[in-house]
């Protein structure tokens, strides 16, 4: 994981992205990587219906600036339920 961060990448493609939701260490590695790569493509054939928290965890990978901190994610969830 750390070795990947040393190189400059333009694009990262993550297949079976839904599996990251149960693999915390791998999720954090991809999150750290997503903060450094300008383009990230997440692939998954598993629908995420009515599971807003899981959906937002994946969105967090796509836009770490907006949803990066846990506080930002919690704030976003609360604002949607108000």
mmCIF file of N, CA and C in Angstrom:
data_model
loop_
_atom_site.group_PDB
_atom_site.id
_atom_site.type_symbol
_atom_site.label_atom_id
_atom_site.label_comp_id
_atom_site.label_asym_id
_atom_site.label_seq_id
_atom_site.Cartn_x
_atom_site.Cartn_y
_atom_site.Cartn_z
ATOM 1 N N UNK A 1 0.786 -1.181 0.000
ATOM 2 C CA UNK A 1 0.000 0.000 0.000
ATOM 3 C C UNK A 1 0.842 1.265 0.000
ATOM 4 N N UNK A 2 1.803 1.373 0.912
ATOM 5 C CA UNK A 2 2.612 2.593 1.013
ATOM 6 C C UNK A 2 3.478 2.788 -0.219
ATOM 7 N N UNK A 3 3.893 1.685 -0.832
ATOM 8 C CA UNK A 3 4.722 1.773 -2.021
ATOM 9 C C UNK A 3 3.941 2.413 -3.175
ATOM 10 N N UNK A 4 2.641 2.143 -3.262
ATOM 11 C CA UNK A 4 1.808 2.746 -4.295
ATOM 12 C C UNK A 4 1.749 4.257 -4.147
ATOM 13 N N UNK A 5 1.746 4.742 -2.913
ATOM 14 C CA UNK A 5 1.633 6.170 -2.657
ATOM 15 C C UNK A 5 2.876 6.945 -3.077
ATOM 16 N N UNK A 6 3.991 6.264 -3.231
ATOM 17 C CA UNK A 6 5.245 6.934 -3.614
ATOM 18 C C UNK A 6 5.251 7.359 -5.076
ATOM 19 N N UNK A 7 4.476 6.670 -5.906
ATOM 20 C CA UNK A 7 4.424 6.979 -7.331
ATOM 21 C C UNK A 7 3.318 7.972 -7.619
ATOM 22 N N UNK A 8 3.437 8.663 -8.755
ATOM 23 C CA UNK A 8 2.387 9.586 -9.189
ATOM 24 C C UNK A 8 1.476 8.838 -10.150
ATOM 25 N N UNK A 9 0.181 8.868 -9.846
ATOM 26 C CA UNK A 9 -0.812 8.187 -10.660
ATOM 27 C C UNK A 9 -1.828 9.193 -11.161
ATOM 28 N N UNK A 10 -2.348 8.962 -12.364
ATOM 29 C CA UNK A 10 -3.407 9.800 -12.917
ATOM 30 C C UNK A 10 -4.780 9.198 -12.675
ATOM 31 N N UNK A 11 -4.837 7.878 -12.586
ATOM 32 C CA UNK A 11 -6.113 7.186 -12.481
ATOM 33 C C UNK A 11 -5.960 5.937 -11.632
ATOM 34 N N UNK A 12 -6.963 5.686 -10.811
ATOM 35 C CA UNK A 12 -7.022 4.456 -10.029
ATOM 36 C C UNK A 12 -8.387 3.821 -10.278
ATOM 37 N N UNK A 13 -8.402 2.540 -10.610
ATOM 38 C CA UNK A 13 -9.641 1.802 -10.820
ATOM 39 C C UNK A 13 -9.723 0.740 -9.735
ATOM 40 N N UNK A 14 -10.828 0.754 -8.996
ATOM 41 C CA UNK A 14 -11.035 -0.213 -7.919
ATOM 42 C C UNK A 14 -12.236 -1.066 -8.284
ATOM 43 N N UNK A 15 -12.000 -2.346 -8.502
ATOM 44 C CA UNK A 15 -13.081 -3.286 -8.818
ATOM 45 C C UNK A 15 -13.588 -3.913 -7.523
ATOM 46 N N UNK A 16 -14.832 -4.349 -7.535
ATOM 47 C CA UNK A 16 -15.455 -4.967 -6.353
ATOM 48 C C UNK A 16 -15.413 -4.018 -5.154
ATOM 49 N N UNK A 17 -15.679 -2.755 -5.418
ATOM 50 C CA UNK A 17 -15.566 -1.705 -4.401
ATOM 51 C C UNK A 17 -16.396 -1.991 -3.165
ATOM 52 N N UNK A 18 -17.547 -2.610 -3.329
ATOM 53 C CA UNK A 18 -18.423 -2.885 -2.181
ATOM 54 C C UNK A 18 -17.734 -3.724 -1.111
ATOM 55 N N UNK A 19 -16.743 -4.498 -1.491
ATOM 56 C CA UNK A 19 -16.019 -5.324 -0.510
ATOM 57 C C UNK A 19 -15.199 -4.477 0.466
ATOM 58 N N UNK A 20 -14.826 -3.283 0.049
ATOM 59 C CA UNK A 20 -14.057 -2.398 0.934
ATOM 60 C C UNK A 20 -14.841 -2.034 2.184
ATOM 61 N N UNK A 21 -16.162 -2.080 2.098
ATOM 62 C CA UNK A 21 -16.998 -1.681 3.230
ATOM 63 C C UNK A 21 -16.859 -2.618 4.418
ATOM 64 N N UNK A 22 -16.371 -3.819 4.191
ATOM 65 C CA UNK A 22 -16.166 -4.767 5.294
ATOM 66 C C UNK A 22 -14.689 -5.002 5.595
ATOM 67 N N UNK A 23 -13.824 -4.384 4.820
ATOM 68 C CA UNK A 23 -12.377 -4.547 4.995
ATOM 69 C C UNK A 23 -11.781 -3.190 5.373
ATOM 70 N N UNK A 24 -11.790 -2.878 6.653
ATOM 71 C CA UNK A 24 -11.419 -1.534 7.124
ATOM 72 C C UNK A 24 -10.010 -1.128 6.720
ATOM 73 N N UNK A 25 -9.049 -2.017 6.847
ATOM 74 C CA UNK A 25 -7.666 -1.691 6.511
ATOM 75 C C UNK A 25 -7.529 -1.356 5.018
ATOM 76 N N UNK A 26 -8.135 -2.169 4.174
ATOM 77 C CA UNK A 26 -8.086 -1.933 2.735
ATOM 78 C C UNK A 26 -8.839 -0.657 2.361
ATOM 79 N N UNK A 27 -9.961 -0.414 3.042
ATOM 80 C CA UNK A 27 -10.715 0.813 2.803
ATOM 81 C C UNK A 27 -9.841 2.036 3.101
ATOM 82 N N UNK A 28 -9.151 2.026 4.217
ATOM 83 C CA UNK A 28 -8.299 3.161 4.591
ATOM 84 C C UNK A 28 -7.148 3.334 3.606
ATOM 85 N N UNK A 29 -6.602 2.225 3.091
ATOM 86 C CA UNK A 29 -5.534 2.332 2.092
ATOM 87 C C UNK A 29 -6.047 3.015 0.832
ATOM 88 N N UNK A 30 -7.224 2.605 0.367
ATOM 89 C CA UNK A 30 -7.795 3.215 -0.829
ATOM 90 C C UNK A 30 -8.167 4.670 -0.554
ATOM 91 N N UNK A 31 -8.676 4.948 0.649
ATOM 92 C CA UNK A 31 -8.996 6.330 1.012
ATOM 93 C C UNK A 31 -7.736 7.201 0.947
ATOM 94 N N UNK A 32 -6.650 6.753 1.543
ATOM 95 C CA UNK A 32 -5.397 7.508 1.513
ATOM 96 C C UNK A 32 -4.894 7.687 0.084
ATOM 97 N N UNK A 33 -5.037 6.644 -0.708
ATOM 98 C CA UNK A 33 -4.628 6.704 -2.105
ATOM 99 C C UNK A 33 -5.518 7.684 -2.876
ATOM 100 N N UNK A 34 -6.817 7.688 -2.582
ATOM 101 C CA UNK A 34 -7.753 8.560 -3.310
ATOM 102 C C UNK A 34 -7.468 10.034 -3.058
ATOM 103 N N UNK A 35 -6.828 10.344 -1.958
ATOM 104 C CA UNK A 35 -6.484 11.732 -1.658
ATOM 105 C C UNK A 35 -5.328 12.218 -2.526
ATOM 106 N N UNK A 36 -4.591 11.299 -3.134
ATOM 107 C CA UNK A 36 -3.417 11.661 -3.919
ATOM 108 C C UNK A 36 -3.621 11.508 -5.426
ATOM 109 N N UNK A 37 -4.564 10.690 -5.832
ATOM 110 C CA UNK A 37 -4.791 10.451 -7.257
ATOM 111 C C UNK A 37 -5.944 11.357 -7.726
ATOM 112 N N UNK A 38 -5.760 12.049 -8.868
ATOM 113 C CA UNK A 38 -6.801 12.985 -9.302
ATOM 114 C C UNK A 38 -8.090 12.324 -9.800
ATOM 115 N N UNK A 39 -8.011 11.082 -10.255
ATOM 116 C CA UNK A 39 -9.183 10.415 -10.821
ATOM 117 C C UNK A 39 -9.310 9.015 -10.232
ATOM 118 N N UNK A 40 -10.494 8.717 -9.741
ATOM 119 C CA UNK A 40 -10.756 7.420 -9.121
ATOM 120 C C UNK A 40 -12.047 6.868 -9.696
ATOM 121 N N UNK A 41 -12.001 5.625 -10.166
ATOM 122 C CA UNK A 41 -13.171 4.955 -10.706
ATOM 123 C C UNK A 41 -13.485 3.762 -9.812
ATOM 124 N N UNK A 42 -14.683 3.754 -9.236
ATOM 125 C CA UNK A 42 -15.112 2.668 -8.364
ATOM 126 C C UNK A 42 -16.092 1.792 -9.118
ATOM 127 N N UNK A 43 -15.812 0.492 -9.167
ATOM 128 C CA UNK A 43 -16.675 -0.460 -9.863
ATOM 129 C C UNK A 43 -17.283 -1.430 -8.869
ATOM 130 N N UNK A 44 -18.582 -1.662 -9.025
ATOM 131 C CA UNK A 44 -19.264 -2.633 -8.180
ATOM 132 C C UNK A 44 -20.562 -3.030 -8.863
ATOM 133 N N UNK A 45 -20.863 -4.308 -8.849
ATOM 134 C CA UNK A 45 -22.130 -4.791 -9.413
ATOM 135 C C UNK A 45 -23.167 -4.959 -8.314
ATOM 136 N N UNK A 46 -22.801 -4.626 -7.082
ATOM 137 C CA UNK A 46 -23.713 -4.772 -5.949
ATOM 138 C C UNK A 46 -24.427 -3.448 -5.716
ATOM 139 N N UNK A 47 -25.747 -3.454 -5.831
ATOM 140 C CA UNK A 47 -26.478 -2.210 -5.582
ATOM 141 C C UNK A 47 -26.480 -1.854 -4.097
ATOM 142 N N UNK A 48 -26.413 -0.579 -3.831
ATOM 143 C CA UNK A 48 -26.474 -0.104 -2.448
ATOM 144 C C UNK A 48 -27.763 0.692 -2.324
ATOM 145 N N UNK A 49 -28.822 -0.025 -2.003
ATOM 146 C CA UNK A 49 -30.133 0.594 -1.878
ATOM 147 C C UNK A 49 -30.489 0.696 -0.404
ATOM 148 N N UNK A 50 -30.955 1.851 -0.035
ATOM 149 C CA UNK A 50 -31.399 2.091 1.349
ATOM 150 C C UNK A 50 -30.281 1.875 2.367
ATOM 151 N N UNK A 51 -29.060 2.041 1.954
ATOM 152 C CA UNK A 51 -27.915 1.936 2.866
ATOM 153 C C UNK A 51 -27.062 3.179 2.674
ATOM 154 N N UNK A 52 -27.596 4.287 3.144
ATOM 155 C CA UNK A 52 -26.984 5.585 2.910
ATOM 156 C C UNK A 52 -25.569 5.693 3.476
ATOM 157 N N UNK A 53 -25.346 5.111 4.638
ATOM 158 C CA UNK A 53 -24.016 5.197 5.240
ATOM 159 C C UNK A 53 -22.981 4.497 4.368
ATOM 160 N N UNK A 54 -23.306 3.335 3.842
ATOM 161 C CA UNK A 54 -22.373 2.628 2.960
ATOM 162 C C UNK A 54 -22.131 3.431 1.685
ATOM 163 N N UNK A 55 -23.191 3.973 1.135
ATOM 164 C CA UNK A 55 -23.060 4.790 -0.059
ATOM 165 C C UNK A 55 -22.128 5.976 0.196
ATOM 166 N N UNK A 56 -22.322 6.653 1.312
ATOM 167 C CA UNK A 56 -21.488 7.817 1.618
ATOM 168 C C UNK A 56 -20.044 7.440 1.910
ATOM 169 N N UNK A 57 -19.820 6.260 2.446
ATOM 170 C CA UNK A 57 -18.430 5.823 2.638
ATOM 171 C C UNK A 57 -17.742 5.666 1.287
ATOM 172 N N UNK A 58 -18.476 5.201 0.286
ATOM 173 C CA UNK A 58 -17.897 5.087 -1.054
ATOM 174 C C UNK A 58 -17.721 6.471 -1.686
ATOM 175 N N UNK A 59 -18.684 7.355 -1.482
ATOM 176 C CA UNK A 59 -18.559 8.724 -1.985
ATOM 177 C C UNK A 59 -17.353 9.401 -1.353
ATOM 178 N N UNK A 60 -17.090 9.090 -0.103
ATOM 179 C CA UNK A 60 -15.931 9.644 0.600
ATOM 180 C C UNK A 60 -14.633 9.326 -0.151
ATOM 181 N N UNK A 61 -14.582 8.162 -0.782
ATOM 182 C CA UNK A 61 -13.404 7.807 -1.569
ATOM 183 C C UNK A 61 -13.290 8.683 -2.812
ATOM 184 N N UNK A 62 -14.426 9.040 -3.391
ATOM 185 C CA UNK A 62 -14.417 9.838 -4.613
ATOM 186 C C UNK A 62 -14.124 11.303 -4.365
ATOM 187 N N UNK A 63 -14.540 11.815 -3.217
ATOM 188 C CA UNK A 63 -14.327 13.229 -2.913
ATOM 189 C C UNK A 63 -13.885 13.402 -1.462
ATOM 190 N N UNK A 64 -12.631 13.044 -1.162
ATOM 191 C CA UNK A 64 -12.141 13.119 0.218
ATOM 192 C C UNK A 64 -12.130 14.535 0.782
ATOM 193 N N UNK A 65 -12.023 15.556 -0.086
ATOM 194 C CA UNK A 65 -12.013 16.936 0.408
ATOM 195 C C UNK A 65 -13.356 17.294 1.029
ATOM 196 N N UNK A 66 -14.422 16.860 0.411
ATOM 197 C CA UNK A 66 -15.763 17.212 0.873
ATOM 198 C C UNK A 66 -16.259 16.295 1.983
ATOM 199 N N UNK A 67 -15.994 14.997 1.853
ATOM 200 C CA UNK A 67 -16.543 14.011 2.785
ATOM 201 C C UNK A 67 -15.466 13.322 3.609
ATOM 202 N N UNK A 68 -14.224 13.816 3.537
ATOM 203 C CA UNK A 68 -13.081 13.131 4.109
ATOM 204 C C UNK A 68 -13.123 12.862 5.593
ATOM 205 N N UNK A 69 -13.379 13.875 6.387
ATOM 206 C CA UNK A 69 -13.377 13.672 7.826
ATOM 207 C C UNK A 69 -14.655 13.013 8.300
ATOM 208 N N UNK A 70 -14.553 12.270 9.340
ATOM 209 C CA UNK A 70 -15.738 11.622 9.902
ATOM 210 C C UNK A 70 -16.785 12.675 10.279
ATOM 211 N N UNK A 71 -16.332 13.813 10.773
ATOM 212 C CA UNK A 71 -17.241 14.897 11.143
ATOM 213 C C UNK A 71 -18.026 15.363 9.918
ATOM 214 N N UNK A 72 -17.341 15.505 8.777
ATOM 215 C CA UNK A 72 -18.012 15.925 7.549
ATOM 216 C C UNK A 72 -19.079 14.923 7.129
ATOM 217 N N UNK A 73 -18.765 13.661 7.249
ATOM 218 C CA UNK A 73 -19.700 12.615 6.861
ATOM 219 C C UNK A 73 -20.912 12.612 7.784
ATOM 220 N N UNK A 74 -20.687 12.711 9.069
ATOM 221 C CA UNK A 74 -21.785 12.742 10.042
ATOM 222 C C UNK A 74 -22.641 13.988 9.819
ATOM 223 N N UNK A 75 -22.000 15.133 9.583
ATOM 224 C CA UNK A 75 -22.728 16.370 9.327
ATOM 225 C C UNK A 75 -23.607 16.226 8.077
ATOM 226 N N UNK A 76 -23.058 15.638 7.044
ATOM 227 C CA UNK A 76 -23.813 15.455 5.808
ATOM 228 C C UNK A 76 -25.021 14.554 6.049
ATOM 229 N N UNK A 77 -24.820 13.467 6.768
ATOM 230 C CA UNK A 77 -25.926 12.549 7.066
ATOM 231 C C UNK A 77 -27.019 13.255 7.857
ATOM 232 N N UNK A 78 -26.625 14.017 8.862
ATOM 233 C CA UNK A 78 -27.617 14.719 9.675
ATOM 234 C C UNK A 78 -28.373 15.744 8.854
ATOM 235 N N UNK A 79 -27.686 16.459 7.980
ATOM 236 C CA UNK A 79 -28.361 17.485 7.186
ATOM 237 C C UNK A 79 -29.375 16.873 6.225
ATOM 238 N N UNK A 80 -29.147 15.659 5.797
ATOM 239 C CA UNK A 80 -30.070 14.994 4.883
ATOM 240 C C UNK A 80 -31.304 14.459 5.607
ATOM 241 N N UNK A 81 -31.181 14.226 6.903
ATOM 242 C CA UNK A 81 -32.297 13.692 7.673
ATOM 243 C C UNK A 81 -33.089 14.785 8.381
ATOM 244 N N UNK A 82 -32.671 16.037 8.247
ATOM 245 C CA UNK A 82 -33.354 17.155 8.907
ATOM 246 C C UNK A 82 -34.501 17.673 8.073
#
